[in-house]
Short mmCIF file of C-alpha atoms and ligand atoms in Angstrom, two decimals:
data_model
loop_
_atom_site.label_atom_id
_atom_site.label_comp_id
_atom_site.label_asym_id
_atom_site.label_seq_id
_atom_site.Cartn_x
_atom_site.Cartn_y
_atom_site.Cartn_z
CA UNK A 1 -145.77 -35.76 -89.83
CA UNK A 2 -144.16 -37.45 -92.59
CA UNK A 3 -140.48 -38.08 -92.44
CA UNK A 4 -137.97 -39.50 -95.33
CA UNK A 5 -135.08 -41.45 -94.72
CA UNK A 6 -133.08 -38.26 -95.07
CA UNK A 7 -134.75 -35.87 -92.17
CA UNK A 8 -132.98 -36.01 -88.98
CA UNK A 9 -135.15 -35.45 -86.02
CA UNK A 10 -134.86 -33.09 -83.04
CA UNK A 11 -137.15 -33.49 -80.29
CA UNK A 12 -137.05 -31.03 -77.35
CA UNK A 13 -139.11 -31.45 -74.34
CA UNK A 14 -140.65 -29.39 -71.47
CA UNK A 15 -142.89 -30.34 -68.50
CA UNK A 16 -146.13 -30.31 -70.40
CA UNK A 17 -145.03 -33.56 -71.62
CA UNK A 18 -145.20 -35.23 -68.07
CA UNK A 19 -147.94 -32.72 -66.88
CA UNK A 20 -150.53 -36.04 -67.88
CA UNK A 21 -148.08 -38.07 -65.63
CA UNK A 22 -149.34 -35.92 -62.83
CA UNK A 23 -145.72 -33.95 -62.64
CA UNK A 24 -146.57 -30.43 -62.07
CA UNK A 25 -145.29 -27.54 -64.75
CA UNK A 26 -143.42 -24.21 -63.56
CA UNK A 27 -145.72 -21.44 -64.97
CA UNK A 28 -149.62 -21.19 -65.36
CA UNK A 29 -152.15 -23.00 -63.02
CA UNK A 30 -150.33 -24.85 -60.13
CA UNK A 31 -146.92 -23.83 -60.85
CA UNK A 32 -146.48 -22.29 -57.46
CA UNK A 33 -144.41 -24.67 -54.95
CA UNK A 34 -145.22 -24.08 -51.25
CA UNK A 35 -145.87 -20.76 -52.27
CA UNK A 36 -142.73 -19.70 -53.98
CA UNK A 37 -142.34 -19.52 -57.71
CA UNK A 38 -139.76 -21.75 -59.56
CA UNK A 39 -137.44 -18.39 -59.80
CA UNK A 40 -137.64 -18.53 -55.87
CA UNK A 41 -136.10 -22.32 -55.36
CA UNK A 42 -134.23 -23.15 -58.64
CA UNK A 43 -131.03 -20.77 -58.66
CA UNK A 44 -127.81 -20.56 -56.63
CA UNK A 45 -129.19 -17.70 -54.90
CA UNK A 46 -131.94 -19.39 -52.82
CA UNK A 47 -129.53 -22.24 -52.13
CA UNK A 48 -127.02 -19.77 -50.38
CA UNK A 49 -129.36 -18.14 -48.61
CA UNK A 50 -131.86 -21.27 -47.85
CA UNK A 51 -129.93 -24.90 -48.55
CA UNK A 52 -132.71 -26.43 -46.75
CA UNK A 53 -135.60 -24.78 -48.66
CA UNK A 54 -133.94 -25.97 -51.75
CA UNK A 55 -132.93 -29.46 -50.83
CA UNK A 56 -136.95 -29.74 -49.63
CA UNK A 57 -138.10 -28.60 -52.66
CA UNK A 58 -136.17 -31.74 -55.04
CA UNK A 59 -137.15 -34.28 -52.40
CA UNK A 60 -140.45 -33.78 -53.00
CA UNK A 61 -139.90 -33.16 -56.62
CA UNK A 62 -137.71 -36.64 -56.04
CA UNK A 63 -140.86 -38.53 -54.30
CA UNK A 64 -143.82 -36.88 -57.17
CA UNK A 65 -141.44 -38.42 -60.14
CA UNK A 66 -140.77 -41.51 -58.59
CA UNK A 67 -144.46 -41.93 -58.10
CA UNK A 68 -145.01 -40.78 -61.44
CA UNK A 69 -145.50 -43.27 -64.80
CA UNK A 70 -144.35 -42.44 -68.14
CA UNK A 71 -147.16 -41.82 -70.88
CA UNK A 72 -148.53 -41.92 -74.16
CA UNK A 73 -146.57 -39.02 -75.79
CA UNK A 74 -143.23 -40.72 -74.14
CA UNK A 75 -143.67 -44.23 -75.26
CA UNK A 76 -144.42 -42.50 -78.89
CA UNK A 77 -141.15 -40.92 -78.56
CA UNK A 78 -139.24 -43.71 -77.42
CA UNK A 79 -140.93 -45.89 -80.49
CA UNK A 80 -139.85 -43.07 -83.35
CA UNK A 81 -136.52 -42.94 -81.88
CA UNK A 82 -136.17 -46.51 -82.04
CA UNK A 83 -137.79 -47.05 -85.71
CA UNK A 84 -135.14 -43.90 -86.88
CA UNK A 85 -132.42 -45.85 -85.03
CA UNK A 86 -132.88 -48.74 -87.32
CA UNK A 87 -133.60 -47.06 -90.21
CA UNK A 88 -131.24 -44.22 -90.42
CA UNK A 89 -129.82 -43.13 -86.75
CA UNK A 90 -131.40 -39.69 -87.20
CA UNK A 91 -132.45 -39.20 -84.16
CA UNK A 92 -131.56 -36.60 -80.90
CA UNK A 93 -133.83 -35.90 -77.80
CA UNK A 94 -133.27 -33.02 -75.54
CA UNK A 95 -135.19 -32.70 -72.91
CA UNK A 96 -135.82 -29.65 -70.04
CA UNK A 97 -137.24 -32.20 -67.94
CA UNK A 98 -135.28 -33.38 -64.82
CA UNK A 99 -137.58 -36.35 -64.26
CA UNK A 100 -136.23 -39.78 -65.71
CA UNK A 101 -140.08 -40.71 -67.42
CA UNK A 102 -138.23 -40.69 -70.46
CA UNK A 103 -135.72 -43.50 -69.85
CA UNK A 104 -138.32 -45.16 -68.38
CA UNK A 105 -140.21 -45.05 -71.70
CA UNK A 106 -137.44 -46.44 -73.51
CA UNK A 107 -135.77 -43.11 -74.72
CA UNK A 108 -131.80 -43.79 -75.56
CA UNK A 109 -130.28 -41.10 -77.23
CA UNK A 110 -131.67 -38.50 -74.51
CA UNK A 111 -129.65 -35.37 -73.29
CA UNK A 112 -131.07 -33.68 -69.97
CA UNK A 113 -130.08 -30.21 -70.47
CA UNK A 114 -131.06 -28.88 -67.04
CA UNK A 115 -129.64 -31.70 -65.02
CA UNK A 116 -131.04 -34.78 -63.37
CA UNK A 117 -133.05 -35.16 -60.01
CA UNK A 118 -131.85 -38.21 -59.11
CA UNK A 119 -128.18 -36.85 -59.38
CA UNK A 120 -126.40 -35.05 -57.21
CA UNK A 121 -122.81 -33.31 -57.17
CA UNK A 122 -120.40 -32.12 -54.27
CA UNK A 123 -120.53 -27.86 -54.77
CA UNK A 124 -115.92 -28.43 -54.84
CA UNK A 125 -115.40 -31.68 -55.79
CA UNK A 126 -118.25 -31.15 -59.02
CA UNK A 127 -118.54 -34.81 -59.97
CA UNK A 128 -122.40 -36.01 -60.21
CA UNK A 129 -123.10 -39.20 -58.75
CA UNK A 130 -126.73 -41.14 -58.30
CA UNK A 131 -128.57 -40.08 -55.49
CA UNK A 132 -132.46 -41.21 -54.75
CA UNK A 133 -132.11 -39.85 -51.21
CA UNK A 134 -134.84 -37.23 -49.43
CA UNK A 135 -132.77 -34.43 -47.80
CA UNK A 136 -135.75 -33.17 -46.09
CA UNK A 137 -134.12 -32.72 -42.29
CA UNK A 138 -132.42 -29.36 -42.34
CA UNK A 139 -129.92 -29.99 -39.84
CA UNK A 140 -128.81 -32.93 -41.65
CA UNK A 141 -127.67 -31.82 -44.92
CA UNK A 142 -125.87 -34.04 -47.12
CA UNK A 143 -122.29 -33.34 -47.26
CA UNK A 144 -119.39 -34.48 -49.88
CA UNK A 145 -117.34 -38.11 -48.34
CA UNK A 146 -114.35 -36.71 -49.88
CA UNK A 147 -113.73 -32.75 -49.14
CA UNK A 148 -116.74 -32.65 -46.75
CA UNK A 149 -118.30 -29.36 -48.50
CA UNK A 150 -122.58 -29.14 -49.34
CA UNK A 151 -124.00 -31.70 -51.95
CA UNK A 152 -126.52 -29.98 -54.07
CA UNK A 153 -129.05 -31.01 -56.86
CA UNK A 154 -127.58 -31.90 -60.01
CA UNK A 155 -129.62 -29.36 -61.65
CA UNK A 156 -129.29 -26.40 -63.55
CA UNK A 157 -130.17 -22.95 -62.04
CA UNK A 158 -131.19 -19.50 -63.65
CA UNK A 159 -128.21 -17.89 -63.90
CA UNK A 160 -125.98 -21.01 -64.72
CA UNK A 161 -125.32 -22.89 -67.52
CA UNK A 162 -127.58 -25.78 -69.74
CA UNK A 163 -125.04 -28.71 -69.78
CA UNK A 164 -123.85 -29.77 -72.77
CA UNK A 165 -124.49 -26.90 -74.92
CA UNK A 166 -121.76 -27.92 -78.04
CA UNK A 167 -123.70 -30.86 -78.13
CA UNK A 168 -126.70 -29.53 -78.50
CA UNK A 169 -126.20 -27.29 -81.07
CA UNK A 170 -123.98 -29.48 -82.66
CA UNK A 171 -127.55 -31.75 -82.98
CA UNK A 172 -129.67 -28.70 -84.04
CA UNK A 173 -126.71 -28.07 -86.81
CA UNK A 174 -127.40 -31.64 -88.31
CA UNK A 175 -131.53 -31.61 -87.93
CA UNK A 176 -133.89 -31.32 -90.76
CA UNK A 177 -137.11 -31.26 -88.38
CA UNK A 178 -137.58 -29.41 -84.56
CA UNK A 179 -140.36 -30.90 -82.94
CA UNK A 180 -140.82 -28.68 -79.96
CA UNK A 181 -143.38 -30.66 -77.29
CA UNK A 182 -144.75 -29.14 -73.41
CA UNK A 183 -142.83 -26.20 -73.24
CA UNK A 184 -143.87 -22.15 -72.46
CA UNK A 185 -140.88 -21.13 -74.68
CA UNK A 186 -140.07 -18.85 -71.63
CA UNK A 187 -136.90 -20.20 -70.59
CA UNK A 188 -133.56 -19.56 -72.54
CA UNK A 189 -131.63 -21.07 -74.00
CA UNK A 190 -133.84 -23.79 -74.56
CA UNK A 191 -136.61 -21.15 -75.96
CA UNK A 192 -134.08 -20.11 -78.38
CA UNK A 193 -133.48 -22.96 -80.59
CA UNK A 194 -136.79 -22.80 -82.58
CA UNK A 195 -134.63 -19.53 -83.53
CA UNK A 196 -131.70 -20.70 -84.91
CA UNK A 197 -133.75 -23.61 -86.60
CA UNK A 198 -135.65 -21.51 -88.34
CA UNK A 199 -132.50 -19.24 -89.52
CA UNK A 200 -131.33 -22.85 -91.09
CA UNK A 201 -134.86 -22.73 -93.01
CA UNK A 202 -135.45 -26.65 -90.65
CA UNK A 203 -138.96 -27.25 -90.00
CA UNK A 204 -140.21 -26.24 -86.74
CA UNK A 205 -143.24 -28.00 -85.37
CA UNK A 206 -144.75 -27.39 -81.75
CA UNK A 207 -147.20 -29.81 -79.91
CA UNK A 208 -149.52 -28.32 -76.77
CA UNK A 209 -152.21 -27.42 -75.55
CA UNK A 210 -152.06 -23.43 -75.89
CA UNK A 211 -149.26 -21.74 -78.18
CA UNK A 212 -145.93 -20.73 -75.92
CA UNK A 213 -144.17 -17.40 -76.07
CA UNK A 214 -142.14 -17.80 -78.85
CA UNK A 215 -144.84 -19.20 -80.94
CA UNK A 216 -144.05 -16.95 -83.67
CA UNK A 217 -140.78 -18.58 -84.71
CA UNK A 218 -142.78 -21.90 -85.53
CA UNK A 219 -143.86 -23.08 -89.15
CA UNK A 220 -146.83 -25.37 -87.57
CA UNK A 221 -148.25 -25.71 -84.33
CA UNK A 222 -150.40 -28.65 -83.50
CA UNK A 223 -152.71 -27.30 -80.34
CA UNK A 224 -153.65 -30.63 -77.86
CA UNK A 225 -152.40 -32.16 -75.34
CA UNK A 226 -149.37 -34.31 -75.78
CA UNK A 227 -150.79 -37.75 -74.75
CA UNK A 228 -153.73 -37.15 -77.80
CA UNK A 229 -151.38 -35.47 -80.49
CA UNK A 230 -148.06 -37.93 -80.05
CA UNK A 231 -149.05 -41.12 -80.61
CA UNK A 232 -150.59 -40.23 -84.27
CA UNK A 233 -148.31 -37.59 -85.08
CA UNK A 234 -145.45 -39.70 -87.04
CA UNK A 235 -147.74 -41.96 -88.74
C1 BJW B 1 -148.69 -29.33 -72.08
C2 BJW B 1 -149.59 -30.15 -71.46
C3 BJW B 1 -149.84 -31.36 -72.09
C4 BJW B 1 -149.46 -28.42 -70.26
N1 BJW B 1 -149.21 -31.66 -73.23
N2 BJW B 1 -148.08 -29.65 -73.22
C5 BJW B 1 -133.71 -12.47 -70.71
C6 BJW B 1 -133.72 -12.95 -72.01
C7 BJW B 1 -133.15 -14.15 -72.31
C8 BJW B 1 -132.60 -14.94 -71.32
C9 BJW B 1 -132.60 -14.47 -70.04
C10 BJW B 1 -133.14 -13.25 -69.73
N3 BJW B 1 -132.99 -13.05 -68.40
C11 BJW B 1 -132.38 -14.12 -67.86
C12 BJW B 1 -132.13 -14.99 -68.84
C13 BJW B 1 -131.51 -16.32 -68.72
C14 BJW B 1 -132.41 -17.32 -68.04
C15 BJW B 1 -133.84 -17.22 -68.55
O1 BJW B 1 -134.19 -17.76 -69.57
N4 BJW B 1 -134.70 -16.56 -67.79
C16 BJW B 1 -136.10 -16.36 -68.22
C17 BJW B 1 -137.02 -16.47 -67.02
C18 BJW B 1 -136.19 -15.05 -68.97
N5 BJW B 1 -131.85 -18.60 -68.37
C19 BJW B 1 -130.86 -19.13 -67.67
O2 BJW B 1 -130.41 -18.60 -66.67
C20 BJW B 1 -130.27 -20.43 -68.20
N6 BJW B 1 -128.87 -20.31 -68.30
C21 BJW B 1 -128.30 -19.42 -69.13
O3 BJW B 1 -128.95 -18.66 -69.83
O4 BJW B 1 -126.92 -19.49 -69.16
C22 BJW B 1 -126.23 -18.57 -70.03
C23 BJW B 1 -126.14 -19.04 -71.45
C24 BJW B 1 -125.90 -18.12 -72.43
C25 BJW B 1 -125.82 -18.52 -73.77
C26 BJW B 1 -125.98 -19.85 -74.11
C27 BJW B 1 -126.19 -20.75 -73.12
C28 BJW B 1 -126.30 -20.34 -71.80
C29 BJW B 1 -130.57 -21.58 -67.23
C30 BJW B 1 -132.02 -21.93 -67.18
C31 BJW B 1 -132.29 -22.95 -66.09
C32 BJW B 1 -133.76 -23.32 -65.98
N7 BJW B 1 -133.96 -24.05 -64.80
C33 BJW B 1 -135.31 -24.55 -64.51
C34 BJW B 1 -135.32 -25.21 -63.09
C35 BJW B 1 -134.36 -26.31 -62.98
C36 BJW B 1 -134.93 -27.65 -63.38
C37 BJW B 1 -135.99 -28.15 -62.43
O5 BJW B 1 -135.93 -27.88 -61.22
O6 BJW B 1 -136.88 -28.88 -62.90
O7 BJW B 1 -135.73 -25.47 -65.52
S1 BJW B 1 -136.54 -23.29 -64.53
C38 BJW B 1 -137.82 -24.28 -65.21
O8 BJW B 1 -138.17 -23.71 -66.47
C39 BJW B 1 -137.17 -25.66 -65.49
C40 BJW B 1 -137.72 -25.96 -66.85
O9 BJW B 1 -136.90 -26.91 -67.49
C41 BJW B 1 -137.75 -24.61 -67.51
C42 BJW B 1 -138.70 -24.51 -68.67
O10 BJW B 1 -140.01 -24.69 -68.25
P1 BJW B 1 -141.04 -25.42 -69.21
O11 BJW B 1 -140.64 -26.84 -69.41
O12 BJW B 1 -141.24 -24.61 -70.43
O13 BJW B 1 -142.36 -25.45 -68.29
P2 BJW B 1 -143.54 -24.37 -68.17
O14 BJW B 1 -144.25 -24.67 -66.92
O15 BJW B 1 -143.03 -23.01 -68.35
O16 BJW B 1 -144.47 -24.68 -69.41
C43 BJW B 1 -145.22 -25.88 -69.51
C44 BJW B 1 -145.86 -25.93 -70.87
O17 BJW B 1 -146.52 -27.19 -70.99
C45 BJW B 1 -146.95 -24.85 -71.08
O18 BJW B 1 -146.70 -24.19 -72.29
C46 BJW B 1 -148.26 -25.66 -71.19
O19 BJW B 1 -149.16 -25.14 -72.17
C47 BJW B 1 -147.75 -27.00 -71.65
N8 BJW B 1 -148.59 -28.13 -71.29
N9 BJW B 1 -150.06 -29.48 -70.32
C48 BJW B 1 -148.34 -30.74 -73.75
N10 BJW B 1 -150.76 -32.21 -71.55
ZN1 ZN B 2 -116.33 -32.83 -52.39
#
């Protein structure tokens, strides 16, 4: 993929990109968590009904990323961010992903759209703070220092609202290219920016090993996995 000093780059991430880190994805082949499907554990609903369930579930998504290692197709992110950086500053990464493999690659100008796993935020008080812990013992949930409500995941259910939205759009607004990498295009709104991209006539690229839902809406799609396709792709 050849870019000039005057395209501005918009990467957006999913979990295929840290399925070779050995992080499982949501949908197709292993996507199932203890049984329940990501619809089941990830939105407010479960976490009235079941706190416990819930807080399981992101401990032991907490101990699988912490055991994880970035790879290929996130150091060859990190690298094109930081050659755009010093050429032009052109550069925006939003990911899905609530796993930090990206920092750890040496990504900067990152935006987690659907949270953070090792955040958490009192459900009154709101404010995220850093939080590595395993809540895995039901009858000792974590609970807020200040107003002494629940602490929950710092993580963005179905049904509430991508964080940061203005900013993302904002990005999209300025972007010449959409690479779109490890994602089933199922989830909104994050499925729907390859839309309004293409309504802006940007290039739309998509990099994975089978084409996702909205697959349509793209002007090229590279099939492969992300680890093989990455590290070539900008040279
Ligand atoms: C590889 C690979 C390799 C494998 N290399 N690739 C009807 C229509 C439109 C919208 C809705 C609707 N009904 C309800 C909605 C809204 C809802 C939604 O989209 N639901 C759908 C199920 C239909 N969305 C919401 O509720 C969102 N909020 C919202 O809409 O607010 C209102 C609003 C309005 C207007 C503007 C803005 C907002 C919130 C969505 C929250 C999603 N939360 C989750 C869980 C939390 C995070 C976590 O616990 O980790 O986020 S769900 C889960 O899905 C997670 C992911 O980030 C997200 C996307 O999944 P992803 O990344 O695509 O993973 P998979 O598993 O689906 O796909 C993996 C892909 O990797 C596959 O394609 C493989 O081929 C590929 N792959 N190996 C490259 N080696
Ligand atoms: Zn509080």
């Amino acid at each position: 993929m050849l870019l000039t000093p005057h395209d501005r780059l918009f990467v957006l991430t999913g979990a295929g990109i840290s399925a070779e880190s050995g992080l499982a994805t949501f949908r197709g082949s292993g996507g199932l968590w203890d049984g329940h499907r990501v619809e089941e554990v990830a939105t407010p609903e479960a976490w009235e009904i079941n706190p416990a369930l819930v807080w399981r579930f992101y401990s032991q998504r907490r101990r699988d990323a912490l055991d994880a290692r970035p790879n290929a197709a996130h150091f060859a992110l990190a690298q094109i961010e930081q050659r755009l950086m010093q050429e032009s500053g052109n550069f925006y990464l939003c990911t899905q992903n609530v796993d930090d493999l990206h920092e750890r690659a040496g990504s900067h100008r990152l935006h987690h759209m659907h949270g953070s796993l090792f955040e958490s935020r009192c459900v009154r008080c709101e404010q995220p703070f850093p939080d590595r812990a395993f809540h895995e013992d039901a009858d000792c949930l974590p609970r807020c220092g200040i107003c002494g409500s629940h602490v929950r995941p710092h993580i963005v259910w179905f049904g509430e609202m991508p964080l940061d939205m203005d900013a993302i759009y904002r990005e999209l607004n300025l972007a010449t290219v959409l690479l779109v990498v490890g994602t089933s295009g199922s989830v909104y709104p994050a499925a729907g920016l390859v839309h309004l991209a293409r309504a802006r006539n940007i290039r739309t690229v998509y990099v994975g090993p089978e084409e996702p839902q909205n697959a349509d809406a793209f002007s090229e799609i590279v099939l492969g996995p992300a680890t093989q396709v990455l590290p070539s792709l900008f040279s």
